[in-house]
Coordinates of C-alpha atoms in Angstrom, one line a residue:
X1 CA 4.7 -29.5 -6.8
X2 CA 1.4 -29.6 -8.7
X3 CA 0.2 -32.7 -6.7
X4 CA 1.0 -31.4 -3.2
X5 CA -1.0 -27.7 -4.3
X6 CA -3.9 -30.1 -5.2
X7 CA -3.5 -31.7 -2.2
X8 CA -3.5 -28.5 0.0
X9 CA -6.2 -27.3 -1.8
X10 CA -8.8 -30.5 -1.5
X11 CA -7.5 -30.1 2.4
X12 CA -8.7 -26.9 2.5
X13 CA -12.2 -27.3 1.8
X14 CA -12.5 -29.8 5.0
X15 CA -10.3 -27.2 7.1
X16 CA -13.4 -24.2 6.0
X17 CA -16.2 -26.7 6.6
X18 CA -14.6 -27.9 10.0
X19 CA -14.2 -24.0 10.9
X20 CA -17.6 -23.6 9.5
X21 CA -19.3 -26.3 12.1
X22 CA -16.9 -25.2 15.0
X23 CA -17.7 -21.6 14.9
X24 CA -21.8 -22.6 14.7
X25 CA -21.3 -25.1 17.1
X26 CA -19.7 -22.8 19.9
X27 CA -22.0 -20.0 18.9
X28 CA -25.3 -22.0 19.1
X29 CA -24.6 -24.8 21.7
X30 CA -27.1 -27.4 20.8
X31 CA -27.7 -30.6 23.2
X32 CA -29.9 -32.7 20.8
X33 CA -29.2 -33.6 17.3
X34 CA -31.9 -32.2 15.2
X35 CA -33.6 -34.5 12.3
X36 CA -32.1 -32.3 9.4
X37 CA -28.6 -32.8 10.9
X38 CA -29.0 -36.7 10.7
X39 CA -30.3 -36.5 7.5
X40 CA -27.1 -34.5 6.2
X41 CA -24.9 -37.1 8.1
X42 CA -26.4 -40.2 6.4
X43 CA -26.0 -38.1 3.2
X44 CA -22.4 -37.6 3.9
X45 CA -22.2 -41.5 4.8
X46 CA -23.5 -42.4 1.4
X47 CA -21.2 -40.3 -0.1
X48 CA -18.2 -41.9 2.0
X49 CA -19.6 -45.4 1.0
X50 CA -19.4 -44.2 -2.7
X51 CA -16.2 -42.9 -2.4
X52 CA -14.6 -46.1 -1.1
X53 CA -16.6 -48.7 -3.5
X54 CA -16.7 -46.5 -6.6
X55 CA -13.4 -45.1 -6.5
X56 CA -10.8 -46.2 -4.5
X57 CA -11.4 -49.8 -4.3
X58 CA -11.7 -50.6 -8.0
X59 CA -8.6 -48.3 -8.5
X60 CA -6.6 -50.8 -6.1
X61 CA -7.8 -53.7 -8.0
X62 CA -6.8 -52.0 -11.5
X63 CA -3.2 -51.7 -9.7
X64 CA -2.9 -55.5 -9.4
X65 CA -5.1 -56.3 -6.2
X66 CA -3.8 -59.4 -4.5
X67 CA -2.1 -59.5 -0.8
X68 CA -1.4 -55.8 -0.6
X69 CA -5.2 -55.1 -1.1
X70 CA -6.0 -57.6 1.5
X71 CA -3.3 -56.6 3.9
X72 CA -3.9 -53.2 3.5
X73 CA -7.5 -53.7 4.1
X74 CA -6.9 -55.5 7.2
X75 CA -4.9 -52.9 8.8
X76 CA -7.2 -50.5 8.0
X77 CA -10.0 -52.4 9.3
X78 CA -7.9 -53.1 12.5
X79 CA -6.6 -49.2 12.8
X80 CA -10.3 -47.6 12.7
X81 CA -11.6 -50.7 15.4
X82 CA -8.9 -49.8 17.7
X83 CA -9.7 -46.0 17.1
X84 CA -13.2 -46.4 18.2
X85 CA -12.4 -48.5 21.2
X86 CA -9.7 -45.5 22.4
X87 CA -12.1 -42.4 21.5
X88 CA -15.3 -44.8 23.4
X89 CA -12.8 -45.0 26.2
X90 CA -11.7 -41.3 26.5
X91 CA -15.2 -40.0 26.1
X92 CA -16.3 -42.2 28.9
X93 CA -13.7 -40.9 31.2
X94 CA -14.0 -37.3 30.5
X95 CA -17.9 -38.0 30.9
X96 CA -17.4 -39.7 34.3
X97 CA -14.6 -37.0 35.3
X98 CA -16.8 -34.0 34.2
X99 CA -19.9 -35.6 36.6
X100 CA -17.5 -36.1 39.6
X101 CA -16.3 -32.7 39.4
X102 CA -19.5 -30.6 38.6
X103 CA -21.2 -30.9 42.2
X104 CA -18.6 -29.8 44.5
X105 CA -16.7 -27.1 42.6
X106 CA -18.7 -26.4 39.2
X107 CA -16.9 -23.0 38.3
X108 CA -13.6 -24.3 38.6
X109 CA -13.8 -27.9 37.3
X110 CA -15.8 -26.5 34.0
X111 CA -12.4 -24.6 33.3
X112 CA -10.6 -27.8 34.1
X113 CA -12.4 -30.0 32.3
X114 CA -13.9 -28.3 29.6
X115 CA -11.5 -29.3 26.9
X116 CA -10.8 -33.2 26.3
X117 CA -7.0 -33.1 25.7
X118 CA -6.8 -36.7 25.0
X119 CA -10.3 -37.2 22.9
X120 CA -9.3 -33.7 20.9
X121 CA -6.0 -35.3 20.0
X122 CA -7.6 -39.1 18.6
X123 CA -10.0 -37.0 16.9
X124 CA -7.1 -35.4 15.2
X125 CA -5.6 -38.4 14.3
X126 CA -8.9 -39.5 12.7
X127 CA -9.2 -36.5 10.4
X128 CA -5.5 -36.6 9.4
X129 CA -5.9 -40.0 8.2
X130 CA -9.0 -39.0 6.4
X131 CA -6.9 -36.4 5.0
X132 CA -3.9 -38.9 4.2
X133 CA -6.8 -40.6 1.9
X134 CA -7.5 -37.6 -0.2
X135 CA -3.6 -37.6 -0.7
X136 CA -3.5 -41.4 -1.6
X137 CA -6.5 -41.1 -4.1
X138 CA -4.6 -38.0 -5.7
X139 CA -1.0 -40.4 -6.2
X140 CA -3.0 -42.8 -7.4
X141 CA -4.3 -40.6 -10.2
X142 CA -8.2 -41.0 -8.9
X143 CA -10.3 -38.9 -10.8
X144 CA -13.2 -38.7 -7.8
X145 CA -10.5 -37.5 -5.8
X146 CA -12.3 -33.9 -5.5
X147 CA -15.5 -36.0 -4.4
X148 CA -13.7 -38.0 -1.8
X149 CA -12.6 -34.5 -0.1
X150 CA -16.4 -33.1 -0.3
X151 CA -17.6 -36.2 1.6
X152 CA -15.0 -35.9 3.9
X153 CA -15.4 -32.6 4.2
X154 CA -19.4 -33.0 5.2
X155 CA -18.5 -35.4 7.7
X156 CA -15.6 -33.0 9.1
X157 CA -18.0 -30.4 9.9
X158 CA -20.3 -32.3 12.2
X159 CA -16.8 -33.5 14.0
X160 CA -15.7 -30.3 14.7
X161 CA -19.1 -29.1 15.3
X162 CA -19.3 -31.9 17.8
X163 CA -15.9 -31.0 19.4
X164 CA -16.7 -27.4 19.8
X165 CA -20.1 -27.8 21.0
X166 CA -19.2 -30.3 23.7
X167 CA -16.0 -28.0 25.1
X168 CA -18.7 -25.2 25.1
X169 CA -21.2 -27.4 26.8
X170 CA -18.8 -28.1 29.6
X171 CA -18.2 -24.7 30.3
X172 CA -15.2 -23.9 27.8
X173 CA -14.7 -19.9 26.3
X174 CA -16.2 -19.4 23.0
X175 CA -12.1 -19.0 21.9
X176 CA -11.6 -22.5 23.4
X177 CA -14.9 -24.1 21.6
X178 CA -13.9 -22.5 18.2
X179 CA -9.9 -23.3 18.6
X180 CA -10.6 -27.1 19.5
X181 CA -12.6 -27.4 16.3
X182 CA -10.1 -25.3 14.1
X183 CA -7.3 -27.6 15.1
X184 CA -9.2 -30.7 14.3
X185 CA -10.1 -29.5 11.4
X186 CA -6.5 -28.2 10.6
X187 CA -5.4 -31.8 10.3
X188 CA -7.4 -32.2 7.1
X189 CA -4.9 -30.5 4.7
X190 CA -2.1 -31.5 6.7
X191 CA -3.0 -35.4 6.1
X192 CA -3.9 -34.7 2.5
X193 CA -0.3 -33.1 1.9
X194 CA 1.4 -35.8 3.9
X195 CA -0.6 -38.8 2.1
X196 CA 0.7 -37.2 -1.1
X197 CA 4.1 -37.0 -0.1
X198 CA 4.3 -40.5 0.9
X199 CA 2.5 -42.2 -1.6
X200 CA 4.0 -40.1 -4.5
X201 CA 6.0 -42.3 -7.0
X202 CA 5.4 -45.6 -4.5
X203 CA 5.7 -48.9 -6.3
X204 CA 2.2 -50.3 -7.1
X205 CA 2.0 -52.8 -4.2
X206 CA 2.4 -49.7 -1.6
X207 CA -0.2 -47.9 -3.5
X208 CA -2.6 -50.8 -3.6
X209 CA -1.8 -51.2 0.2
X210 CA -2.2 -47.5 0.9
X211 CA -5.7 -47.7 -1.3
X212 CA -7.0 -50.7 0.4
X213 CA -6.7 -49.2 3.9
X214 CA -8.1 -45.8 2.8
X215 CA -11.1 -48.0 1.8
X216 CA -11.2 -49.8 5.0
X217 CA -11.3 -46.3 7.0
X218 CA -14.1 -44.9 4.9
X219 CA -15.9 -47.8 5.2
X220 CA -15.6 -47.9 9.0
X221 CA -16.7 -44.2 9.1
X222 CA -19.6 -44.2 6.7
X223 CA -21.1 -47.6 8.9
X224 CA -19.9 -46.9 12.6
X225 CA -19.8 -43.3 12.3
X226 CA -17.1 -43.6 15.1
X227 CA -16.4 -39.9 15.2
X228 CA -19.2 -38.2 16.3
X229 CA -20.2 -37.7 19.6
X230 CA -24.1 -36.9 19.2
X231 CA -27.0 -38.3 20.6
X232 CA -28.5 -41.0 18.6
X233 CA -31.1 -40.2 16.5
X234 CA -33.7 -43.3 15.4
X235 CA -33.6 -44.5 12.2
X236 CA -36.3 -44.0 10.0
X237 CA -37.2 -44.4 6.2
X238 CA -35.6 -40.5 5.1
X239 CA -32.6 -41.0 6.6
X240 CA -31.6 -44.6 4.7
X241 CA -33.1 -42.6 1.7
X242 CA -30.8 -40.1 2.3
X243 CA -27.5 -42.7 2.3
X244 CA -29.0 -43.7 -0.7
X245 CA -28.9 -40.7 -2.5
X246 CA -25.7 -39.8 -1.3
X247 CA -24.5 -42.6 -2.9
X248 CA -26.3 -42.3 -5.9
X249 CA -25.1 -38.4 -6.3
X250 CA -21.5 -39.8 -6.3
X251 CA -22.0 -42.4 -8.8
X252 CA -23.9 -39.8 -11.2
X253 CA -21.1 -37.5 -10.8
X254 CA -18.2 -40.1 -11.3
X255 CA -19.9 -40.8 -14.5
X256 CA -19.9 -37.2 -15.4
X257 CA -16.4 -37.1 -14.9

């Protein structure tokens, strides 16, 4: 029971972050990603990469490694590649449909196409997986589960903001935009509890496979950034430095813990 309470609490951090991002994006819709946003996203990417390489992967190696680790990592990579392809396909389909309807029936089309339901469901699945990683880390006794939750919550803030902002920009109401972002954010605590429930007390090989799957998912999130529909911002020395700073902060906090 204590494990599930901890999972719910850590997942709740992401829920709060997602709600904040959704409200801000719904109230102040912005078409362009600011430099500050890019810096924060790179910092979060550094945190997420550190969580994968400094916590989940070493824990999986400590529990035995071997074929369960390789299998879990391959499955995690394949899953994230397939999900990225699905997100790109759904996103392009939504843009094409909105562009075709915009010219001849703006009022009706805006309301009908404001919420991209399929893309929202896909993003919700991604966040559910992220939440499950928190639960797996807790089940493995990872001391850095809190840090993983914080890193994923920072990323979720921008995912929810992007979802709410795109809904608002497409003509959706304020309530619809916030609601869509909230639904995506709510998957974080649900996933955390489910992850803890499924992996609590399982055999070492299954736990290793779960940790390896989570490692691949986190690395993919940090490197490919498939979750956020945002205008690309040119890489700079500052953004790269922020990613390195995020990694270093995670490392320092782990040593302090």
